[in-house]
mmCIF file with all atom_site columns, C-alpha atoms in Angstrom:
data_model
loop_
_atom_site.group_PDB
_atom_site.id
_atom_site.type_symbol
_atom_site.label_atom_id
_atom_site.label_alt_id
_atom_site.label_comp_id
_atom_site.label_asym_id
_atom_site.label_entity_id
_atom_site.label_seq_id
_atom_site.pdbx_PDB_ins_code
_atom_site.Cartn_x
_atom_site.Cartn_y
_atom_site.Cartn_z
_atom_site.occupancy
_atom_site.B_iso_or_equiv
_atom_site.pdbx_formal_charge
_atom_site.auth_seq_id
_atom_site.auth_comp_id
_atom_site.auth_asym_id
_atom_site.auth_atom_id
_atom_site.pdbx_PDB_model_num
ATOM 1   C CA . UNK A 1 1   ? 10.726  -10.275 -22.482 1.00 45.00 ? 1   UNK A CA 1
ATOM 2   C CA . UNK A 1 2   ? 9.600   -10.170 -19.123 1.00 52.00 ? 2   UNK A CA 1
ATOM 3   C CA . UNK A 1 3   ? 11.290  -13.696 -18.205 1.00 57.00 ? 3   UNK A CA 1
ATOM 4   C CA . UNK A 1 4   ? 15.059  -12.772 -19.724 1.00 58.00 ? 4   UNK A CA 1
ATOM 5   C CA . UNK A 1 5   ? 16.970  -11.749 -16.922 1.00 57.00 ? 5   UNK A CA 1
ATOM 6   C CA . UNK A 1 6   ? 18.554  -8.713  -18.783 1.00 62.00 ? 6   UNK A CA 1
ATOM 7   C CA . UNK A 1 7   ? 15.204  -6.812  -18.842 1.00 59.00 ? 7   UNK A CA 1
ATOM 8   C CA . UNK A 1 8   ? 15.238  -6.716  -14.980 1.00 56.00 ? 8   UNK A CA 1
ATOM 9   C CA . UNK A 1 9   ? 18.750  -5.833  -14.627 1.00 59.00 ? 9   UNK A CA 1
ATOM 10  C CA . UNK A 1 10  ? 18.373  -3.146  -16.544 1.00 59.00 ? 10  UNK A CA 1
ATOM 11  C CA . UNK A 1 11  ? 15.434  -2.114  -14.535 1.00 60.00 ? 11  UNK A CA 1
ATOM 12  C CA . UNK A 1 12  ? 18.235  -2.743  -11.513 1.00 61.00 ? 12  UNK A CA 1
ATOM 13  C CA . UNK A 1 13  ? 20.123  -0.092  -12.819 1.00 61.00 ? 13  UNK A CA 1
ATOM 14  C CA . UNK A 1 14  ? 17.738  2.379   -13.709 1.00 60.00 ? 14  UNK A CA 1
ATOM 15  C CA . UNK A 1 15  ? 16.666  2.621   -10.190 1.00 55.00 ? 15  UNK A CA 1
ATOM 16  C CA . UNK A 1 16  ? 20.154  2.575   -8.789  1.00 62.00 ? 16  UNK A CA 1
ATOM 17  C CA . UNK A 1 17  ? 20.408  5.957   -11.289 1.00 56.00 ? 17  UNK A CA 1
ATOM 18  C CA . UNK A 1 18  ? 17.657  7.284   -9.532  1.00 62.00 ? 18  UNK A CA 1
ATOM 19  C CA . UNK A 1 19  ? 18.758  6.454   -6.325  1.00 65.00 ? 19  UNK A CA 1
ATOM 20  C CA . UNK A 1 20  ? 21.815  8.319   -6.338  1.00 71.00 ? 20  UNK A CA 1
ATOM 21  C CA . UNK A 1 21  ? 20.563  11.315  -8.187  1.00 65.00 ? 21  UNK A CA 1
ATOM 22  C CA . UNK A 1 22  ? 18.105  11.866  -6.364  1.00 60.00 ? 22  UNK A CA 1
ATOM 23  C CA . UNK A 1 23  ? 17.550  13.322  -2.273  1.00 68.00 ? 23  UNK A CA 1
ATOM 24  C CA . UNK A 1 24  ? 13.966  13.118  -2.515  1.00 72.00 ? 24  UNK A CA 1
ATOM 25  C CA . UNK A 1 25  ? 13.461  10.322  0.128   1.00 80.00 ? 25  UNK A CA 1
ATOM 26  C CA . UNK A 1 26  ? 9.564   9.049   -1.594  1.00 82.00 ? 26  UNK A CA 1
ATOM 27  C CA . UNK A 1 27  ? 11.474  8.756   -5.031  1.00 81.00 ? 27  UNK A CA 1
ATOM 28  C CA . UNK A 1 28  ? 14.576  7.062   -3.351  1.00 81.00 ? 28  UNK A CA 1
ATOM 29  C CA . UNK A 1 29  ? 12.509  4.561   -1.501  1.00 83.00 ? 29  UNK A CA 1
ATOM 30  C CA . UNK A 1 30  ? 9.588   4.022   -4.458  1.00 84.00 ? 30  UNK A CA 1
ATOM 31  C CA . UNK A 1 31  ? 12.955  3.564   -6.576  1.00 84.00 ? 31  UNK A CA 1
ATOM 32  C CA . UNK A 1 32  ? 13.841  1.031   -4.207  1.00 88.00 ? 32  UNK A CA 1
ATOM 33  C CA . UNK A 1 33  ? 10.992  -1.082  -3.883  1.00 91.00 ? 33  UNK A CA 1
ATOM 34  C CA . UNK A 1 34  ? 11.071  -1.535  -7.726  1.00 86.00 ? 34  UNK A CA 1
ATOM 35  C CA . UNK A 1 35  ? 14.507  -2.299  -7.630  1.00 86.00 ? 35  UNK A CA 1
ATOM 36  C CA . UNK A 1 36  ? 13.384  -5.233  -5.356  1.00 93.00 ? 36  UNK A CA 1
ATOM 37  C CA . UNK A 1 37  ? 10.686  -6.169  -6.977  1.00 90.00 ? 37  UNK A CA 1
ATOM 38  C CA . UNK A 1 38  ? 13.555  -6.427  -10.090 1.00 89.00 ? 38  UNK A CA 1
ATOM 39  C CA . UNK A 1 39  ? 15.556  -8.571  -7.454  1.00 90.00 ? 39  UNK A CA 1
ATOM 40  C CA . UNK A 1 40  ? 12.223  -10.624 -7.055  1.00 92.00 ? 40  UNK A CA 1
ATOM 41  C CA . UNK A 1 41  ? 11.203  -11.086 -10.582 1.00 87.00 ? 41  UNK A CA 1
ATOM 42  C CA . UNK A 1 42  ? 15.072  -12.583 -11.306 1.00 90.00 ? 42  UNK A CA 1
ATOM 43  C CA . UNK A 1 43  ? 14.874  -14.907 -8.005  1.00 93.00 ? 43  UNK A CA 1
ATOM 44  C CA . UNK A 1 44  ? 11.908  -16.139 -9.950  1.00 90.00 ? 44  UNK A CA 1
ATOM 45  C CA . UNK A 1 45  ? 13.244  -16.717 -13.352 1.00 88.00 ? 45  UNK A CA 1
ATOM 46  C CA . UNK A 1 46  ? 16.264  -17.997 -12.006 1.00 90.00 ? 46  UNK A CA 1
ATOM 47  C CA . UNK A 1 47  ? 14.441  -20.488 -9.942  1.00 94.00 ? 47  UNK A CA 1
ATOM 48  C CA . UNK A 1 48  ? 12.071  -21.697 -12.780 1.00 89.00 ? 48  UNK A CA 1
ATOM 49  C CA . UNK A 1 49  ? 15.399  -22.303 -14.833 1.00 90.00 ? 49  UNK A CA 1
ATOM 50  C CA . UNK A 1 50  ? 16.948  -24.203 -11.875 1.00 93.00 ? 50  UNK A CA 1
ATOM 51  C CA . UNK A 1 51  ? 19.215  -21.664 -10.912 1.00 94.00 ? 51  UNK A CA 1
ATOM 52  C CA . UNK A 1 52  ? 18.813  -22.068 -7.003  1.00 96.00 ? 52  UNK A CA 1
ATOM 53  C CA . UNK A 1 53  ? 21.861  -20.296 -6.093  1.00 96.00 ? 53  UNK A CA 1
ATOM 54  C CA . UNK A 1 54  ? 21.110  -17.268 -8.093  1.00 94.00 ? 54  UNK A CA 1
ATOM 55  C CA . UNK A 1 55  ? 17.343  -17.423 -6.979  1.00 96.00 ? 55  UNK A CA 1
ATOM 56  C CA . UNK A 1 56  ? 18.107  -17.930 -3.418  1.00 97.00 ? 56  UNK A CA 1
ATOM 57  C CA . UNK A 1 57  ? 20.847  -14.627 -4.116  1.00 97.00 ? 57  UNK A CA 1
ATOM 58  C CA . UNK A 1 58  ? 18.417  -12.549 -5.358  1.00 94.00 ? 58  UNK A CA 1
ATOM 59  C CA . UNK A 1 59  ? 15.314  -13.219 -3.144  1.00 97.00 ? 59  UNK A CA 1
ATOM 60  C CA . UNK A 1 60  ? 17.964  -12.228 -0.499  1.00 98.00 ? 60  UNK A CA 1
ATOM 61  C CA . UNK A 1 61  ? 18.755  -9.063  -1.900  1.00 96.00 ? 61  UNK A CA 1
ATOM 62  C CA . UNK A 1 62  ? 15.417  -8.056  -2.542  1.00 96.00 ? 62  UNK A CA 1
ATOM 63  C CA . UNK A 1 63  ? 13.975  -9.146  0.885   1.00 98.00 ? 63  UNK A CA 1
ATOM 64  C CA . UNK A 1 64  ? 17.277  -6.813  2.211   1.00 97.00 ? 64  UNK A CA 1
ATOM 65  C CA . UNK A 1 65  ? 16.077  -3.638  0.361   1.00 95.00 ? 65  UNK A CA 1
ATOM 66  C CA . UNK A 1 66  ? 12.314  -4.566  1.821   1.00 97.00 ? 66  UNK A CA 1
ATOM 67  C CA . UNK A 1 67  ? 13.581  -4.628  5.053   1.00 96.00 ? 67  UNK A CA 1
ATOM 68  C CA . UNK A 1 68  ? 15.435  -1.460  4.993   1.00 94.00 ? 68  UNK A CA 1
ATOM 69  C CA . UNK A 1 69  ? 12.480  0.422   3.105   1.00 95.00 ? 69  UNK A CA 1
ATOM 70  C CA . UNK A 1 70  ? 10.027  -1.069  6.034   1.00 95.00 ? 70  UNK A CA 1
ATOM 71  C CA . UNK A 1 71  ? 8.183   -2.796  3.566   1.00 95.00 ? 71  UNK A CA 1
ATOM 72  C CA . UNK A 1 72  ? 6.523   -5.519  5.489   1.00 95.00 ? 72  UNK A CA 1
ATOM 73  C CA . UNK A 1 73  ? 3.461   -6.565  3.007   1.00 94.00 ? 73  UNK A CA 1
ATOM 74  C CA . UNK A 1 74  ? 6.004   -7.300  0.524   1.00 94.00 ? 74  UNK A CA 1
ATOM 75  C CA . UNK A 1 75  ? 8.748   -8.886  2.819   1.00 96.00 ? 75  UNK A CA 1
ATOM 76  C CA . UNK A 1 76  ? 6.652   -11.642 3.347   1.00 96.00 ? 76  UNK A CA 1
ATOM 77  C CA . UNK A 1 77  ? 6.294   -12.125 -0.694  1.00 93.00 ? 77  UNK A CA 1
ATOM 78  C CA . UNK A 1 78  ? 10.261  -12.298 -0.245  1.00 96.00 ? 78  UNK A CA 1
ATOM 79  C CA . UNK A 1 79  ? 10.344  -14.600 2.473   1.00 97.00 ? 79  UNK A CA 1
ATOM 80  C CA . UNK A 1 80  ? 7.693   -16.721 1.049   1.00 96.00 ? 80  UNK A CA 1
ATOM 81  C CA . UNK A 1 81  ? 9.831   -17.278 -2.218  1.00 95.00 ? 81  UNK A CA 1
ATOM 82  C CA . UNK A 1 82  ? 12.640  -18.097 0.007   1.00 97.00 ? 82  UNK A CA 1
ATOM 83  C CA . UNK A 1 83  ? 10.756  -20.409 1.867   1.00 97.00 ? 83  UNK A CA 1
ATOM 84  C CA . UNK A 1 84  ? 9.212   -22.261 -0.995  1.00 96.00 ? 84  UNK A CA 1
ATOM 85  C CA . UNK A 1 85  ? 12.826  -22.581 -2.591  1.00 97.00 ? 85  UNK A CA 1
ATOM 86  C CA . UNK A 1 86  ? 13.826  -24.199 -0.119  1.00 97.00 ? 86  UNK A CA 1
ATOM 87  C CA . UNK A 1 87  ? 10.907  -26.745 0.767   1.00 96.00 ? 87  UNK A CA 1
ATOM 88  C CA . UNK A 1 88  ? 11.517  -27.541 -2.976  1.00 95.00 ? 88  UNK A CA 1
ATOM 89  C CA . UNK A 1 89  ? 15.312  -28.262 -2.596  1.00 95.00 ? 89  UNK A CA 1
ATOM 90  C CA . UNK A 1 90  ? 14.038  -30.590 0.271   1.00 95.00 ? 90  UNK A CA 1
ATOM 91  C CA . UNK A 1 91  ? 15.194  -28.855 3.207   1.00 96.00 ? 91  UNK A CA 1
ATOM 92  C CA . UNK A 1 92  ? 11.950  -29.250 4.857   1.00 95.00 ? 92  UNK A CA 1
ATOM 93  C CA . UNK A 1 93  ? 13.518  -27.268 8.345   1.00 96.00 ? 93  UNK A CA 1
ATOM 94  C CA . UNK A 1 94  ? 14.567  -24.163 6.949   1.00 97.00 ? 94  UNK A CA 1
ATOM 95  C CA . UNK A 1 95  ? 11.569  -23.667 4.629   1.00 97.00 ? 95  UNK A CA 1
ATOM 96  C CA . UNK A 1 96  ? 9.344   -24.257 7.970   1.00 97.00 ? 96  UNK A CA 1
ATOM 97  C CA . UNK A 1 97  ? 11.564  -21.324 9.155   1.00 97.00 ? 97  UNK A CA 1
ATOM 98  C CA . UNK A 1 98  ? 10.982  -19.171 6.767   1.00 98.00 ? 98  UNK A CA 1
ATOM 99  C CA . UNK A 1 99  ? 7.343   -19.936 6.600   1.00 97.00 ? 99  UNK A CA 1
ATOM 100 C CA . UNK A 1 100 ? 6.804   -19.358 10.244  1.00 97.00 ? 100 UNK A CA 1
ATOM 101 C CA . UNK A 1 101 ? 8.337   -16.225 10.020  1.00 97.00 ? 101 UNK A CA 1
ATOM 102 C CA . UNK A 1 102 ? 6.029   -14.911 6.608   1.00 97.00 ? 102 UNK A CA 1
ATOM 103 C CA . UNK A 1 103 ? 3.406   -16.101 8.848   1.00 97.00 ? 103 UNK A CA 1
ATOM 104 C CA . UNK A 1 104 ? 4.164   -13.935 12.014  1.00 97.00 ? 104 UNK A CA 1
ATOM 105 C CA . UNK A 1 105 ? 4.069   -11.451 10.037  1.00 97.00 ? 105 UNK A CA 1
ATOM 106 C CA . UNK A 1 106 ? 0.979   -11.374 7.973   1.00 97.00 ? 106 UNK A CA 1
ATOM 107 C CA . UNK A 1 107 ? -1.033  -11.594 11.047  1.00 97.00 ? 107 UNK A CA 1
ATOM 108 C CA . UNK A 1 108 ? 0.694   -8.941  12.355  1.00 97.00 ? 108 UNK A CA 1
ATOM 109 C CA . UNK A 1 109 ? -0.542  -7.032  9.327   1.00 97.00 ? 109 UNK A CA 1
ATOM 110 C CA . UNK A 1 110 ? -4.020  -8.750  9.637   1.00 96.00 ? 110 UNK A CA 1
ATOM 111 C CA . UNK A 1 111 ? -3.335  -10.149 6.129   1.00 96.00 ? 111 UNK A CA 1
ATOM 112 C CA . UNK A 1 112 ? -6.003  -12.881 5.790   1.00 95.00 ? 112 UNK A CA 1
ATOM 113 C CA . UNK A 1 113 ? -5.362  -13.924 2.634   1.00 94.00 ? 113 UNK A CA 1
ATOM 114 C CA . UNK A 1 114 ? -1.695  -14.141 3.498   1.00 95.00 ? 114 UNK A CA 1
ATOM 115 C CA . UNK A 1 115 ? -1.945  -16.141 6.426   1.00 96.00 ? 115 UNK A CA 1
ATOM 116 C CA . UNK A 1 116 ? -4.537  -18.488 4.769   1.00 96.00 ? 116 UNK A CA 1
ATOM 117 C CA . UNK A 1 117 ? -1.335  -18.866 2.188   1.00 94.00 ? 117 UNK A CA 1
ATOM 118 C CA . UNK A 1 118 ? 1.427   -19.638 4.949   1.00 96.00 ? 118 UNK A CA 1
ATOM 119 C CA . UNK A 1 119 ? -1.179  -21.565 6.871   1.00 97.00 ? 119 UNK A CA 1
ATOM 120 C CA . UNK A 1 120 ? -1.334  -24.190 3.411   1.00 95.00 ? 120 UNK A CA 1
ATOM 121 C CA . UNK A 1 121 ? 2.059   -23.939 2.857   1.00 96.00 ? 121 UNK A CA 1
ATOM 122 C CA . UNK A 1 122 ? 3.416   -24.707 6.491   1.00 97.00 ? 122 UNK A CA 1
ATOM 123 C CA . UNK A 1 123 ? 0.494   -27.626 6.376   1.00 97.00 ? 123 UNK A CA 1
ATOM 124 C CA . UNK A 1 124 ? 2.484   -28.891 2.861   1.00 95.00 ? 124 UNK A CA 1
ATOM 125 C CA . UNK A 1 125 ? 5.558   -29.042 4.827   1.00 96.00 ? 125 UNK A CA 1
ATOM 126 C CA . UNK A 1 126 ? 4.076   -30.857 7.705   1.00 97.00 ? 126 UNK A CA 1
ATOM 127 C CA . UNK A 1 127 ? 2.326   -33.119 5.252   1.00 96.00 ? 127 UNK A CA 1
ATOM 128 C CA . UNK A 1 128 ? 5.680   -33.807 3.493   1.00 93.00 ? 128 UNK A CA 1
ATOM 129 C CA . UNK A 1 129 ? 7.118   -34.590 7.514   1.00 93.00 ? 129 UNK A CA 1
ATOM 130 C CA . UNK A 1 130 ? 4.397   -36.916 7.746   1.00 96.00 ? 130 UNK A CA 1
ATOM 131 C CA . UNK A 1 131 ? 2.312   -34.857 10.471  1.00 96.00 ? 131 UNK A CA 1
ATOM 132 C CA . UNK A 1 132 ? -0.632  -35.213 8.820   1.00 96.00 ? 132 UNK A CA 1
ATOM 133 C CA . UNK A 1 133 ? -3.324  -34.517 11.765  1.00 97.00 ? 133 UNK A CA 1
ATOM 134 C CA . UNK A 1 134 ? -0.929  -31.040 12.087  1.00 96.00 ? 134 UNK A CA 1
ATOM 135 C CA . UNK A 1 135 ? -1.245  -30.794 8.360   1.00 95.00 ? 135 UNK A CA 1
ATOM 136 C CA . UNK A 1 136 ? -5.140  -31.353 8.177   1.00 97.00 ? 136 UNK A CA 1
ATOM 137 C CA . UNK A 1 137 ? -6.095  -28.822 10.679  1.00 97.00 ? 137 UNK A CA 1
ATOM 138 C CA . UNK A 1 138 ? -3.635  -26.029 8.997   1.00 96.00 ? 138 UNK A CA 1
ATOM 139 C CA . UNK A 1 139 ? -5.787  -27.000 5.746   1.00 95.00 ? 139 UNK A CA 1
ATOM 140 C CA . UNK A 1 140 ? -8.927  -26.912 7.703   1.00 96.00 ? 140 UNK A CA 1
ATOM 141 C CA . UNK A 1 141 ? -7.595  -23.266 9.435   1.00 96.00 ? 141 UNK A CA 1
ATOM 142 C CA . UNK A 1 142 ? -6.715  -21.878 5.964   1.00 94.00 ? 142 UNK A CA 1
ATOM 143 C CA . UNK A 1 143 ? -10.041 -23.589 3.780   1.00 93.00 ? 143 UNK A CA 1
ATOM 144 C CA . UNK A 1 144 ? -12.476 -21.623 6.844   1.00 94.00 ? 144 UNK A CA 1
ATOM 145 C CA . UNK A 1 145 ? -10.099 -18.232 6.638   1.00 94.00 ? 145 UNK A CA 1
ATOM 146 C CA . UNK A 1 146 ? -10.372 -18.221 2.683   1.00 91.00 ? 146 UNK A CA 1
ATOM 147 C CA . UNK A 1 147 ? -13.969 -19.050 3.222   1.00 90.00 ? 147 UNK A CA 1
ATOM 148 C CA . UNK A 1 148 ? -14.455 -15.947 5.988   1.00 91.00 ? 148 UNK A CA 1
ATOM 149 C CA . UNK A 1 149 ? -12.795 -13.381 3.021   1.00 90.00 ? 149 UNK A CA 1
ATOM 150 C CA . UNK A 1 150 ? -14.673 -15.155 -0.189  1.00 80.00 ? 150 UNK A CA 1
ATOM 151 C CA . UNK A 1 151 ? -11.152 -15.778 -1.737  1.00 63.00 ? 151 UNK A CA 1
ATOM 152 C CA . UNK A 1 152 ? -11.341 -18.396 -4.454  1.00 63.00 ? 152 UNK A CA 1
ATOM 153 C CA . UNK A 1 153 ? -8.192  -19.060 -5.317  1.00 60.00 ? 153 UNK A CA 1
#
């Protein structure tokens, strides 16, 4: 159920419903952060399925609504999905881009766990561009920051 893209537009629409019956501004904007986690949650299947265009679409939309709810924790879950479907596509560049900017952002938050992530994922990339002393000491950053918070996975 949960990975047939029907069950999440329908869970698109439902919020839309909500969102223009509604003036309460908490239920408008709790209405849209599930619709983009719905945009999320398709992005995914779509990707898994090899649907880059259509993930790439809705990761976009979803990291849109984020943005205009002031969502930050999650915007980087958006840009990270971005990010990664592009390092997969092999445009090593643009997923750095993307990466940089999740990264900015979760230690602007002070998310530790989050910038442990980006800090493995950037050192991927770099790995991947053959900077591998760059790579090693992102690993080495991100293995001592998981290590700091006791996060073991």
């Amino acid at each position: 159920m949960y990975f047939r893209p029907e069950f999440w537009d329908s869970l698109v629409v439902a919020c839309d419903y909500i969102v223009e019956g509604d003036n309460n501004n908490e239920i408008i904007k709790s209405a849209l952060y599930y619709k983009a986690l719905s945009y999320n949650n398709l992005g995914y299947i779509y990707d898994i399925r090899g649907h880059v265009e259509n993930a790439l679409k809705y990761n976009h939309k979803s990291l849109k609504i984020l943005n205009e709810i002031g969502n930050e924790f999650e915007t980087t879950r958006a840009i990270n999905n971005i990010a990664y479907i592009h390092y997969t596509q092999g445009d090593t560049n643009l997923a750095l881009d993307y990466f940089d900017q999740c990264l900015e952002i979760q230690k602007r938050l002070d998310d530790k766990i989050g910038v442990a992530r980006s800090l493995n994922n950037i050192g991927q990339i770099y790995y991947t561009m053959g900077r591998v002393e760059d790579s090693k000491k992102l690993t080495m950053e991100c293995l001592a920051i998981r290590k700091a918070v006791s996060y073991t996975h």
